[in-house]
Every structure is written in structure tokens, then in C-alpha cells.
């Protein structure tokens, strides 16, 4: 069965430092997609970045990059030069080709300190 | 503007009083789903729909109903709400079922059942 694990319930990071949020996943399907979403205190879910299982290169979107290690089944989100506005809950999610679901991890709450 | 619209944003109701949370998307998406978010549990899927008149149970369907009579609308119905259904609810849509399609989320509905 599919599973997403985020082992860091909360993190505190100094402003301007880089942040790595951990995500490991489990699926038996060779075709899948991995997503990261940000949920600020206002509650909305904001899509950040996508990585496909067949993508050769790690995905990047501005200050966000995804450190994709397929053999280890990990898809860590890296935020470079963190900002106060990055304080939020972050969810890792997965969708595979066969299943009809997007499943989510339990989230990591990131606090950026001034 | 492309969006997923949920109503109401906030709702306090009493045990047993039927309620409906509406969800509408204007992107002609085939896939729609409902999630509930609870502290420490992340987002869990309640129901999903792959197209008009096609719905299926997610991981936590008990106590909920849905319908998909039109492509754009996917209401969530609580026939007899109970306090354990107090939660933050999200409707989401994506273009189609597939590993590389991200979900677009509504603003969320915070439901309290007393």
C-alpha cells in the first residue's frame, strides 16, 4: 500500500538559512508523482513543486528544490535562503499511476526565526 | 480566475442536523475529492470522483455522502453530523487521474459539531 512518512513534526530554523524537510514514501508502482504543498496559518493549501518518478533531474521552482533519491524512496524539500514568510505547515504527497488517490504525509510545521 | 470554491468557510452546527458543504471548480477538471485535516493526522481522503456520476470511497468515508451530477460540482453531505466530524475540510480537483497532475485546493471549511 502507498505510504508517505514525514518524520519531523516541527522545525525551527534561522532566517536566511537553508532548510531540508524530509519525506519518505512507499509504493509498489514504478510510475508515480511526488508533490509538496505549503499551508500557511491562513489555512489554504498551496502547491509548491512536483517530481515524477521517471524524471532524471531534481525538480526546482525558485527557492524550492526537491532532492529526489529514488533508490532510497525519499523526496526531501529544500528551501534555500529561508524567509519569515516560509513559516507554515508543509505536506509531502504522492500519487501513483494505478491508484486514484493522492495521499499525504502528516506534515512538518516549519518556524523561521528572525 | 481558475479556482476551487468551497462554501461555507466556517460552520458551527449541532449534532444530527444535516448539512452540505458545497464545492465548485471552474477548470473543467475531471477529478475531484474531499479531504479532512486533523492535527497530527495530516489530510485523509473521504471520497473522490473520477468523473460525472462516478464516485468512490476514500480512507475515511463513514458518516459522509457525496454526489457528482455535474462536472464542476462535488458537494459533501453529512446526514447526521457528530462531534467527531469536527475538522477542517478541503475540496480538491485535478485535471485528470494521473501521476503528474497536482491537486488544486479550495480555501477549506472549518466545521464544528457541538
Coordinates of C-alpha atoms in Angstrom, one line a residue:
Chain A
X1 CA 0.0 0.0 0.0
X2 CA 1.0 3.6 -0.6
X3 CA 2.5 5.4 2.4
X4 CA 4.1 8.8 3.0
X5 CA 6.2 9.5 6.1
X6 CA 7.3 12.9 7.3
X7 CA 9.4 12.3 10.5
X8 CA 9.8 15.9 11.6
X9 CA 6.7 17.2 13.3
X10 CA 8.3 20.6 13.8
X11 CA 11.4 22.5 12.9
X12 CA 12.9 25.9 13.9
X13 CA 15.3 27.5 11.5
X14 CA 17.1 30.8 11.5
X15 CA 16.1 33.2 8.7
X16 CA 18.3 33.1 5.6
X17 CA 19.5 29.5 6.3
X18 CA 18.6 26.6 4.0
X19 CA 16.0 24.2 5.2
X20 CA 15.5 20.5 4.3
X21 CA 12.2 18.9 5.1
X22 CA 12.2 15.1 5.0
X23 CA 9.8 12.9 3.1
X24 CA 10.0 9.1 2.5
X25 CA 7.4 7.2 0.6
X26 CA 6.5 3.7 -0.2
X27 CA 4.8 2.3 -3.3
X28 CA 5.0 -0.8 -5.5
X29 CA 4.1 1.1 -8.6
X30 CA 7.1 2.2 -10.7
X31 CA 5.1 5.2 -12.0
X32 CA 4.3 7.9 -9.5
X33 CA 4.4 11.6 -8.8
X34 CA 5.5 13.4 -5.7
X35 CA 4.3 16.8 -4.6
X36 CA 4.9 19.3 -1.9
X37 CA 2.3 21.7 -0.5
X38 CA 2.5 24.6 1.8
X39 CA -0.2 25.5 4.3
X40 CA 0.3 28.9 5.9
X41 CA -1.6 29.9 9.1
X42 CA -4.5 31.2 6.9
X43 CA -5.2 27.6 6.0
X44 CA -5.1 27.4 2.3
X45 CA -3.1 24.6 0.5
X46 CA -0.5 26.0 -1.9
X47 CA 1.2 23.7 -4.5
X48 CA 5.0 24.1 -4.4
X49 CA 6.7 21.5 -6.6
X50 CA 6.3 18.3 -8.4
X51 CA 8.7 15.4 -9.2
X52 CA 7.9 12.5 -11.5
X53 CA 9.3 9.0 -10.8
X54 CA 10.9 9.0 -14.3
X55 CA 12.3 12.5 -14.1
X56 CA 16.1 12.3 -14.5
X57 CA 16.8 15.7 -12.8
X58 CA 15.6 17.0 -9.5
X59 CA 12.8 19.5 -9.7
X60 CA 13.3 23.1 -8.9
X61 CA 10.9 26.1 -8.6
X62 CA 12.5 29.3 -7.5
X63 CA 13.8 28.8 -3.9
X64 CA 12.3 25.3 -3.7
X65 CA 14.1 22.2 -4.9
X66 CA 13.3 18.6 -4.5
X67 CA 16.1 16.2 -3.5
X68 CA 14.8 13.0 -5.2
X69 CA 16.6 9.8 -4.2
X70 CA 14.6 7.1 -5.9
X71 CA 16.6 4.1 -4.5
X72 CA 16.1 5.4 -1.0
X73 CA 12.5 6.4 -1.7
X74 CA 13.0 9.8 -0.4
X75 CA 11.8 13.2 -1.7
X76 CA 13.1 15.9 0.5
X77 CA 12.1 19.5 0.0
X78 CA 14.9 22.0 0.2
X79 CA 14.2 25.7 0.7
X80 CA 17.1 27.9 0.1
X81 CA 17.6 31.3 1.9
X82 CA 14.6 30.9 4.1
X83 CA 12.3 33.8 4.8
X84 CA 9.9 34.7 7.6
X85 CA 7.0 34.0 5.2
X86 CA 8.2 30.4 4.8
X87 CA 6.8 29.7 8.3
X88 CA 4.0 27.2 7.6
X89 CA 3.0 23.6 7.6
X90 CA 4.4 21.6 4.8
X91 CA 2.9 18.4 3.4
X92 CA 4.5 15.8 1.2
X93 CA 2.1 13.9 -1.1
X94 CA 2.2 11.1 -3.6
X95 CA 0.1 9.9 -6.5
X96 CA 0.7 6.8 -8.4
X97 CA -0.4 5.8 -11.9
X98 CA -2.7 3.0 -10.8
X99 CA -4.3 4.4 -7.8
X100 CA -6.9 7.2 -7.8
X101 CA -5.8 8.8 -4.6
X102 CA -3.3 11.5 -3.6
X103 CA -2.1 10.5 -0.2
X104 CA -0.5 12.9 2.2
X105 CA 2.0 12.7 5.0
X106 CA 1.2 14.1 8.4
X107 CA 3.1 17.3 7.8
X108 CA 6.1 19.3 9.2
X109 CA 5.5 22.6 10.9
X110 CA 8.3 25.0 10.0
X111 CA 9.1 28.1 12.1
X112 CA 11.5 30.6 10.7
X113 CA 13.2 32.7 13.4
X114 CA 14.2 36.3 12.8
Chain B
X1 CA -9.6 33.1 -12.3
X2 CA -9.1 29.4 -12.1
X3 CA -10.2 28.2 -8.7
X4 CA -11.9 25.8 -6.4
X5 CA -14.6 27.4 -4.3
X6 CA -15.9 25.9 -1.1
X7 CA -18.8 27.2 1.0
X8 CA -19.2 27.9 3.8
X9 CA -15.7 28.8 5.1
X10 CA -16.8 28.3 8.7
X11 CA -19.8 26.4 10.1
X12 CA -20.9 25.6 13.7
X13 CA -23.8 23.1 13.9
X14 CA -25.5 20.8 16.3
X15 CA -25.3 17.0 16.4
X16 CA -27.7 15.4 14.0
X17 CA -28.6 18.4 11.9
X18 CA -28.0 17.6 8.2
X19 CA -25.6 19.8 6.4
X20 CA -24.0 20.2 3.0
X21 CA -20.6 21.8 2.1
X22 CA -20.5 22.8 -1.5
X23 CA -17.5 22.6 -3.8
X24 CA -17.3 24.0 -7.3
X25 CA -14.4 24.3 -9.7
X26 CA -14.2 26.3 -13.0
X27 CA -11.3 24.5 -14.6
X28 CA -13.2 21.6 -16.3
X29 CA -11.3 19.1 -14.1
X30 CA -12.4 15.5 -14.2
X31 CA -11.1 14.5 -10.8
X32 CA -12.5 15.9 -7.5
X33 CA -12.0 14.8 -4.0
X34 CA -12.7 15.7 -0.4
X35 CA -10.2 15.5 2.5
X36 CA -10.4 16.2 6.2
X37 CA -7.4 17.6 8.1
X38 CA -7.0 16.8 11.8
X39 CA -4.0 17.7 14.0
X40 CA -1.3 15.0 13.9
X41 CA -3.1 13.1 11.1
X42 CA -2.4 15.1 8.1
X43 CA -5.0 15.1 5.3
X44 CA -7.1 12.0 4.8
X45 CA -9.3 11.4 1.8
X46 CA -13.0 11.0 2.4
X47 CA -14.4 10.5 -1.1
X48 CA -13.3 11.1 -4.6
X49 CA -14.8 11.2 -8.1
X50 CA -13.1 10.5 -11.4
X51 CA -15.9 12.0 -13.5
X52 CA -19.7 12.7 -13.5
X53 CA -21.7 10.0 -11.8
X54 CA -18.5 8.2 -10.7
X55 CA -17.7 8.4 -7.0
X56 CA -15.7 6.1 -4.7
X57 CA -14.8 5.9 -1.1
X58 CA -11.5 7.2 0.2
X59 CA -9.9 6.2 3.5
X60 CA -12.4 7.7 5.9
X61 CA -15.9 7.7 4.2
X62 CA -18.1 6.8 7.2
X63 CA -20.7 9.4 8.0
X64 CA -20.3 11.2 4.7
X65 CA -22.0 11.2 1.3
X66 CA -21.2 12.8 -2.0
X67 CA -22.7 13.2 -5.4
X68 CA -21.3 14.3 -8.8
X69 CA -24.2 15.2 -11.0
X70 CA -22.3 17.9 -12.9
X71 CA -18.6 18.1 -13.7
X72 CA -18.0 21.3 -11.8
X73 CA -19.8 20.5 -8.5
X74 CA -18.9 18.0 -5.8
X75 CA -20.9 18.6 -2.6
X76 CA -20.1 16.8 0.7
X77 CA -23.1 15.8 2.7
X78 CA -23.2 15.0 6.4
X79 CA -26.6 13.4 7.0
X80 CA -26.3 13.3 10.8
X81 CA -23.1 15.1 11.9
X82 CA -21.4 14.0 15.1
X83 CA -18.7 15.8 17.2
X84 CA -16.0 13.5 15.8
X85 CA -16.6 15.1 12.4
X86 CA -15.4 18.4 13.7
X87 CA -12.5 19.1 11.4
X88 CA -11.0 21.2 8.6
X89 CA -12.4 20.0 5.3
X90 CA -10.8 20.6 1.9
X91 CA -12.2 20.0 -1.6
X92 CA -9.6 19.5 -4.3
X93 CA -9.7 19.0 -8.1
X94 CA -7.2 17.9 -10.7
X95 CA -7.3 17.8 -14.5
X96 CA -7.5 14.0 -14.7
X97 CA -6.4 11.0 -12.8
X98 CA -2.7 10.6 -13.3
X99 CA 0.6 10.7 -11.6
X100 CA 1.7 14.1 -12.8
X101 CA -1.4 16.1 -12.1
X102 CA -1.3 18.3 -9.0
X103 CA -4.4 18.9 -7.0
X104 CA -5.9 22.4 -6.7
X105 CA -7.5 23.0 -3.3
X106 CA -10.4 25.1 -2.1
X107 CA -10.0 27.5 0.8
X108 CA -11.1 25.0 3.4
X109 CA -14.2 24.7 5.5
X110 CA -13.8 24.7 9.3
X111 CA -16.7 22.6 10.7
X112 CA -17.5 22.4 14.4
X113 CA -20.2 20.0 15.5
X114 CA -21.4 20.5 19.1

